[in-house]
Coordinates of C-alpha atoms in Angstrom, one line a residue:
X25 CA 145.5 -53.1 61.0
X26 CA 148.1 -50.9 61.8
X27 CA 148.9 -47.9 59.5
X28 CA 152.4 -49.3 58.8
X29 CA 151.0 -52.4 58.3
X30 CA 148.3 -51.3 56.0
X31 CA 150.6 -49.7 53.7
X32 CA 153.6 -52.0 53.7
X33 CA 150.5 -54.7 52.3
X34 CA 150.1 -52.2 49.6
X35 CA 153.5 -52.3 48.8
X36 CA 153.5 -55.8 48.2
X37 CA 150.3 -55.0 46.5
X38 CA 151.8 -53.0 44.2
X39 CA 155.0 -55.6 44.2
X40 CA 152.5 -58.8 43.2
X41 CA 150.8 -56.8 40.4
X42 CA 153.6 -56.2 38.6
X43 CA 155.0 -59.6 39.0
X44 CA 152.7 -61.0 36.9
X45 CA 153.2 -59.9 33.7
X46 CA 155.9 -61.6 32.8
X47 CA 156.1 -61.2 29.1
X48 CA 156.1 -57.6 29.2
X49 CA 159.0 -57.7 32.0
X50 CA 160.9 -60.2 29.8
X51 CA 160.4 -57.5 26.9
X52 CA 160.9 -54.9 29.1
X53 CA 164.5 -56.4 29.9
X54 CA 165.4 -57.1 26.1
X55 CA 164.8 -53.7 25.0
X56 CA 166.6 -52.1 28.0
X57 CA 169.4 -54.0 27.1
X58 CA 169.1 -53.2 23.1
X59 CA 168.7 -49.5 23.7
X60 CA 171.6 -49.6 26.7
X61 CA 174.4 -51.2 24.1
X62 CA 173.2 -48.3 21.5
X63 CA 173.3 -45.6 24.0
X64 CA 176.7 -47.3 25.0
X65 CA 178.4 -47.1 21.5
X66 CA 177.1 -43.2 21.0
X67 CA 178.7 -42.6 24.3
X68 CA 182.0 -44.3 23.4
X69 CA 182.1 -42.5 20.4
X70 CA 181.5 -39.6 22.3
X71 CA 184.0 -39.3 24.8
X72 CA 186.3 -40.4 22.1
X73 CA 185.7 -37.4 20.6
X74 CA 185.5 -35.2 24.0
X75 CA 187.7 -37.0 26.6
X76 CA 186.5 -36.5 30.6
X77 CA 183.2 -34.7 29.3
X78 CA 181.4 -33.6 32.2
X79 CA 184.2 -35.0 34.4
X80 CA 183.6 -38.6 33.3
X81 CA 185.8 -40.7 31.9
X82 CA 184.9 -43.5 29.7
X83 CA 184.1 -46.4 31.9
X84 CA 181.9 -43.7 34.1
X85 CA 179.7 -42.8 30.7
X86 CA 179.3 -46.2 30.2
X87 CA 178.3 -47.0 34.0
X88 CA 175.7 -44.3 33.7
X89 CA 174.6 -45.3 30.5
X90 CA 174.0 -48.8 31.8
X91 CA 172.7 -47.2 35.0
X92 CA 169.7 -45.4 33.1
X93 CA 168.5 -48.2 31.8
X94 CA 168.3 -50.0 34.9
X95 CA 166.3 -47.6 36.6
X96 CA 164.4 -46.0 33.7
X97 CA 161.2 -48.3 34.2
X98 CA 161.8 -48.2 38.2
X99 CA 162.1 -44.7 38.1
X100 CA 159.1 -44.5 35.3
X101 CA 161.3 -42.0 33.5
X102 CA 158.8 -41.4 31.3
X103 CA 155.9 -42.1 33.0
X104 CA 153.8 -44.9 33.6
X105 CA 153.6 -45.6 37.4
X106 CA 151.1 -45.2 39.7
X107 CA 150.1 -41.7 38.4
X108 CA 148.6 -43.3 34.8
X109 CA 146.0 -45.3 37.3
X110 CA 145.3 -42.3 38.9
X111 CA 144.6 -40.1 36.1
X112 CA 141.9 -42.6 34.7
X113 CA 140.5 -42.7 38.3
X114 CA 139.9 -38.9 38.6
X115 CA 138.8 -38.8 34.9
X116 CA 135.8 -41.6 35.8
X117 CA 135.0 -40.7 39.4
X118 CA 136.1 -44.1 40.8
X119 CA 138.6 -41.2 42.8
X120 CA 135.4 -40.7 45.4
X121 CA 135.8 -44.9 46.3
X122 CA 140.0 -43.8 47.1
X123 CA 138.6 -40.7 49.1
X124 CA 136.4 -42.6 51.3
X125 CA 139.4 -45.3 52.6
X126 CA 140.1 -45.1 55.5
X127 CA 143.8 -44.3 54.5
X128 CA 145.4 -41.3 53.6
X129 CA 145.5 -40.4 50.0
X130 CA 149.2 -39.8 49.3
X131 CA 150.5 -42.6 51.4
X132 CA 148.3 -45.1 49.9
X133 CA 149.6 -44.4 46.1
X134 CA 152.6 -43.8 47.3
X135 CA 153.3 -47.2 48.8
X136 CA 151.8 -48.8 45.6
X137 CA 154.7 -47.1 43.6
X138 CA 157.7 -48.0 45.5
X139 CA 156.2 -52.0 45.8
X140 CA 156.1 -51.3 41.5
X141 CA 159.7 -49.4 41.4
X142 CA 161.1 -52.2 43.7
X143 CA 159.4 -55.1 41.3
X144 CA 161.0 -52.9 38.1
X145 CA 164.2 -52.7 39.7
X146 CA 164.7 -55.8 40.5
X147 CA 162.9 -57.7 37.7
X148 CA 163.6 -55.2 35.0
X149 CA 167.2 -53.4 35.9
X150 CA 169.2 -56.3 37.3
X151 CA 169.8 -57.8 34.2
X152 CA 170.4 -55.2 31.8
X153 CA 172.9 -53.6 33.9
X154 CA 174.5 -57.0 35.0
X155 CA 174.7 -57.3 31.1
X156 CA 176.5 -53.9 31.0
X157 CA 179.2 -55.2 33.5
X158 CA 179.9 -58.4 31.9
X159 CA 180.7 -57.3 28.5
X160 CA 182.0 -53.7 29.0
X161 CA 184.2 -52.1 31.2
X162 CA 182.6 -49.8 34.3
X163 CA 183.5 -48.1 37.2
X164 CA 181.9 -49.8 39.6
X165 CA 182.7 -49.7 43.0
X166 CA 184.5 -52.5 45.3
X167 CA 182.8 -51.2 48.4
X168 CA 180.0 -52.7 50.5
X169 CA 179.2 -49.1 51.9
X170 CA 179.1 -48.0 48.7
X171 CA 176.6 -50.3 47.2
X172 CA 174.9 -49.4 50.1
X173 CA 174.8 -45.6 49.8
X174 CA 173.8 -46.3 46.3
X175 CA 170.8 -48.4 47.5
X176 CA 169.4 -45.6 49.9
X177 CA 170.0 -43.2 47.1
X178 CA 168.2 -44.9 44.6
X179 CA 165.0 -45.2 47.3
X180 CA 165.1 -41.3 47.7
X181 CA 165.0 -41.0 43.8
X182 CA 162.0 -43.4 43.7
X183 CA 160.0 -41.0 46.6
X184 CA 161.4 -37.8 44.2
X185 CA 160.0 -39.4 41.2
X186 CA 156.4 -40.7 42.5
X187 CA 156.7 -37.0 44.4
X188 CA 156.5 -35.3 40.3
X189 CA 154.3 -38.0 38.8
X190 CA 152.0 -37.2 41.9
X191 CA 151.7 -33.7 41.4
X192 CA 151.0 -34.5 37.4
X193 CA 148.4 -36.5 38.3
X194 CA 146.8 -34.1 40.8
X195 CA 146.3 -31.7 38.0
X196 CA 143.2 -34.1 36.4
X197 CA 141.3 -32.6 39.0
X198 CA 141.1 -29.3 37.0
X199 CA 142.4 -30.3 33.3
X200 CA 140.2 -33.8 33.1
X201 CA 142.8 -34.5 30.2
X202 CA 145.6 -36.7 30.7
X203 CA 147.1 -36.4 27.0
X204 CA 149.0 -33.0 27.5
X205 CA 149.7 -34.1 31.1
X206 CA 151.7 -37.3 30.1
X207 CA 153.5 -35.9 27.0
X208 CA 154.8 -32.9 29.7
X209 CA 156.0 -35.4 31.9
X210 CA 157.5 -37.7 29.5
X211 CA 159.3 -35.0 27.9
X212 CA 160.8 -33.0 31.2
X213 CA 161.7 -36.7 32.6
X214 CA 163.7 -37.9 29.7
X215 CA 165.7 -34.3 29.4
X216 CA 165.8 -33.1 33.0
X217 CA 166.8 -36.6 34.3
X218 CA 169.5 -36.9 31.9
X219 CA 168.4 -39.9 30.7
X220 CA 170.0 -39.0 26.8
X221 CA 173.0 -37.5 28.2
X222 CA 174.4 -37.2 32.1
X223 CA 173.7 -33.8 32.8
X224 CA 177.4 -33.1 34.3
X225 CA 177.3 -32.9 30.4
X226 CA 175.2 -30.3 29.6
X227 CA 176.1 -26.6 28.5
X228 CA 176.6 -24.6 31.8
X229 CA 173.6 -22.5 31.1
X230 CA 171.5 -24.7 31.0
X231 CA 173.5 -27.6 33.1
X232 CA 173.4 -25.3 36.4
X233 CA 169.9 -25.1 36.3
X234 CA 168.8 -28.5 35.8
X235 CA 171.1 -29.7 37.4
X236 CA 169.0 -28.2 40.2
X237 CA 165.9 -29.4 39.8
X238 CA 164.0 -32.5 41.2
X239 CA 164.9 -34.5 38.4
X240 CA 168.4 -35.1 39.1
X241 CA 167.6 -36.4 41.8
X242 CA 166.4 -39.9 39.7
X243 CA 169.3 -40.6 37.8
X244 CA 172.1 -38.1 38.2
X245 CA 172.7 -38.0 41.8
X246 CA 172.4 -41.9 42.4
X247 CA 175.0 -42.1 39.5
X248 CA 177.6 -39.9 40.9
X249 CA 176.9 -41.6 44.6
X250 CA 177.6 -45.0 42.8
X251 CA 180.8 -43.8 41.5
X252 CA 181.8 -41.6 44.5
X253 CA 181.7 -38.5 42.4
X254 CA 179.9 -36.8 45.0
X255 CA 179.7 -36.1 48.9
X256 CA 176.9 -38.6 50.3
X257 CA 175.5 -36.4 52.8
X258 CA 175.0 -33.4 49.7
X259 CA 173.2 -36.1 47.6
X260 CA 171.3 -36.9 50.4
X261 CA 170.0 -33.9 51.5
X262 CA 169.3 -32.6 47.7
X263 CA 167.3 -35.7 47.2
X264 CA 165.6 -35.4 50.6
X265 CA 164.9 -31.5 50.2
X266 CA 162.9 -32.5 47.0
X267 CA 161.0 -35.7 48.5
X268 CA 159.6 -33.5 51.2
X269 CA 159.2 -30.4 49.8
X270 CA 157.5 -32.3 46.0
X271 CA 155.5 -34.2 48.7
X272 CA 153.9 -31.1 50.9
X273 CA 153.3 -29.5 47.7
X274 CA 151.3 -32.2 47.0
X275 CA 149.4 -32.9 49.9
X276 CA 148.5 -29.3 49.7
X277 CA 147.4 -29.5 45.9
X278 CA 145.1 -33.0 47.1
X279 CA 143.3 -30.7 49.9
X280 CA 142.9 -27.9 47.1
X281 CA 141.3 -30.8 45.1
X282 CA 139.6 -32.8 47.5
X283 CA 137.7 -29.1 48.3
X284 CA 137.0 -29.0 44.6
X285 CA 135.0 -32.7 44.8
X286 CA 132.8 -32.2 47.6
X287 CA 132.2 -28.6 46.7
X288 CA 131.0 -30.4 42.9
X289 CA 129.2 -32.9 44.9
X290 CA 131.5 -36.0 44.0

């Protein structure tokens, strides 16, 4: 089988495996659509109070707020991807059975995540943020190319986001605890995504800087590309810096811990 082949199977792997627990999608959608008419309300009430906050207007909060919940369990915001599986693999040893496929280590997990983002996105955002657009008003755009640009955007913040779970999951290799390691990335997902509050938002201290980091890359920068608050080519190339650069770092931190195995005799 060829390599494109072998890992497009995992995706649909990863796609199938998800797709069969229904319940916990069905829950999954209810409580994205509870939480996204809550966080709807605050924001209304917010902007309200502070008209064109962060250069949004009303029907753009809402939009986002909607958005976020769509993609908060494609995304795996908070965690929860492919990274929980591998944390529990390199804290058992089943890791040695991954490093002896004949498949590159990355690429294989990797591939599993975007078949389980694509599953989340399409079985767990669609209908919370069709929800959004039928009973509040949103900017949404009336463009095909738009929709479009939003959908490659959205596939780059998937890459960014397995890219940072990744790396988290790499560092079982020398903590063997996942506790402190999931709380860290739950925490810096939900605030440096801007999953609470669009980070166009923020204070300018601190909204310069995370607005910088990897993390806007998941929720912020698809957001603005979706409303066309943003040039598509500096979205791109922010998201795409991150992807590659998140995913070298990590391919040099799996040698670095591959070393680390053989040289304990895993």
């Amino acid at each position: 089988m060829g390599s494109g082949r072998l890992y497009g199977t995992v995706a649909v792997g990863g796609f199938r495996r998800y797709a069969t627990y229904r319940a916990a999608t069905a829950a999954g959608v209810f409580t994205n659509t509870v939480f996204g008419v809550i966080l709807v309300y605050t924001y209304l009430a917010l902007w309200d109070e502070r008209p064109r906050l962060g250069g949004y207007d009303q029907a753009q909060a809402v939009t986002y707020a909607w958005l976020g919940q769509a993609l908060y369990a494609t995304l795996a915001i908070q965690g929860g991807g492919a990274e929980k599986e591998l944390m529990s693999r390199i804290r058992t040893g089943e890791i040695a059975v991954d490093l002896y496929r004949p498949a590159d280590l990355q690429l294989w997990w990797l591939a599993g995540d975007l078949g389980r983002s694509v599953f989340q996105l399409l079985g767990r955002g669609v209908i919370p943020f069709t929800f959004g657009a039928v009973f509040f008003t949103m900017a949404l755009p009336r463009s095909a190319a738009t929709w479009a640009a939003f959908v490659v955007a959205v596939a780059l913040a998937m890459v960014v986001s397995f890219a940072i779970r990744y790396l988290a999951a790499l560092a079982m290799f020398w903590l063997m605890d996942d506790r402190g390691i999931n709380q860290t990335v739950m925490i810096a997902g939900v605030f440096c995504s801007g999953m609470v509050l669009p980070l166009n938002a923020f204070p300018e201290e601190i909204g310069s800087v995370v607005r910088a980091l990897p993390w806007a890359a998941q929720l912020q920068v698809p957001a603005d590309v979706l409303m066309g608050e943003t040039s598509l080519w500096t979205a791109y190339a922010f998201q795409a810096g991150w992807a590659v650069a998140l995913l070298a770092l990590g391919r040099l931190l799996q040698a670095a811990a591959t070393r680390r195995v053989v040289v304990q005799g895993g």
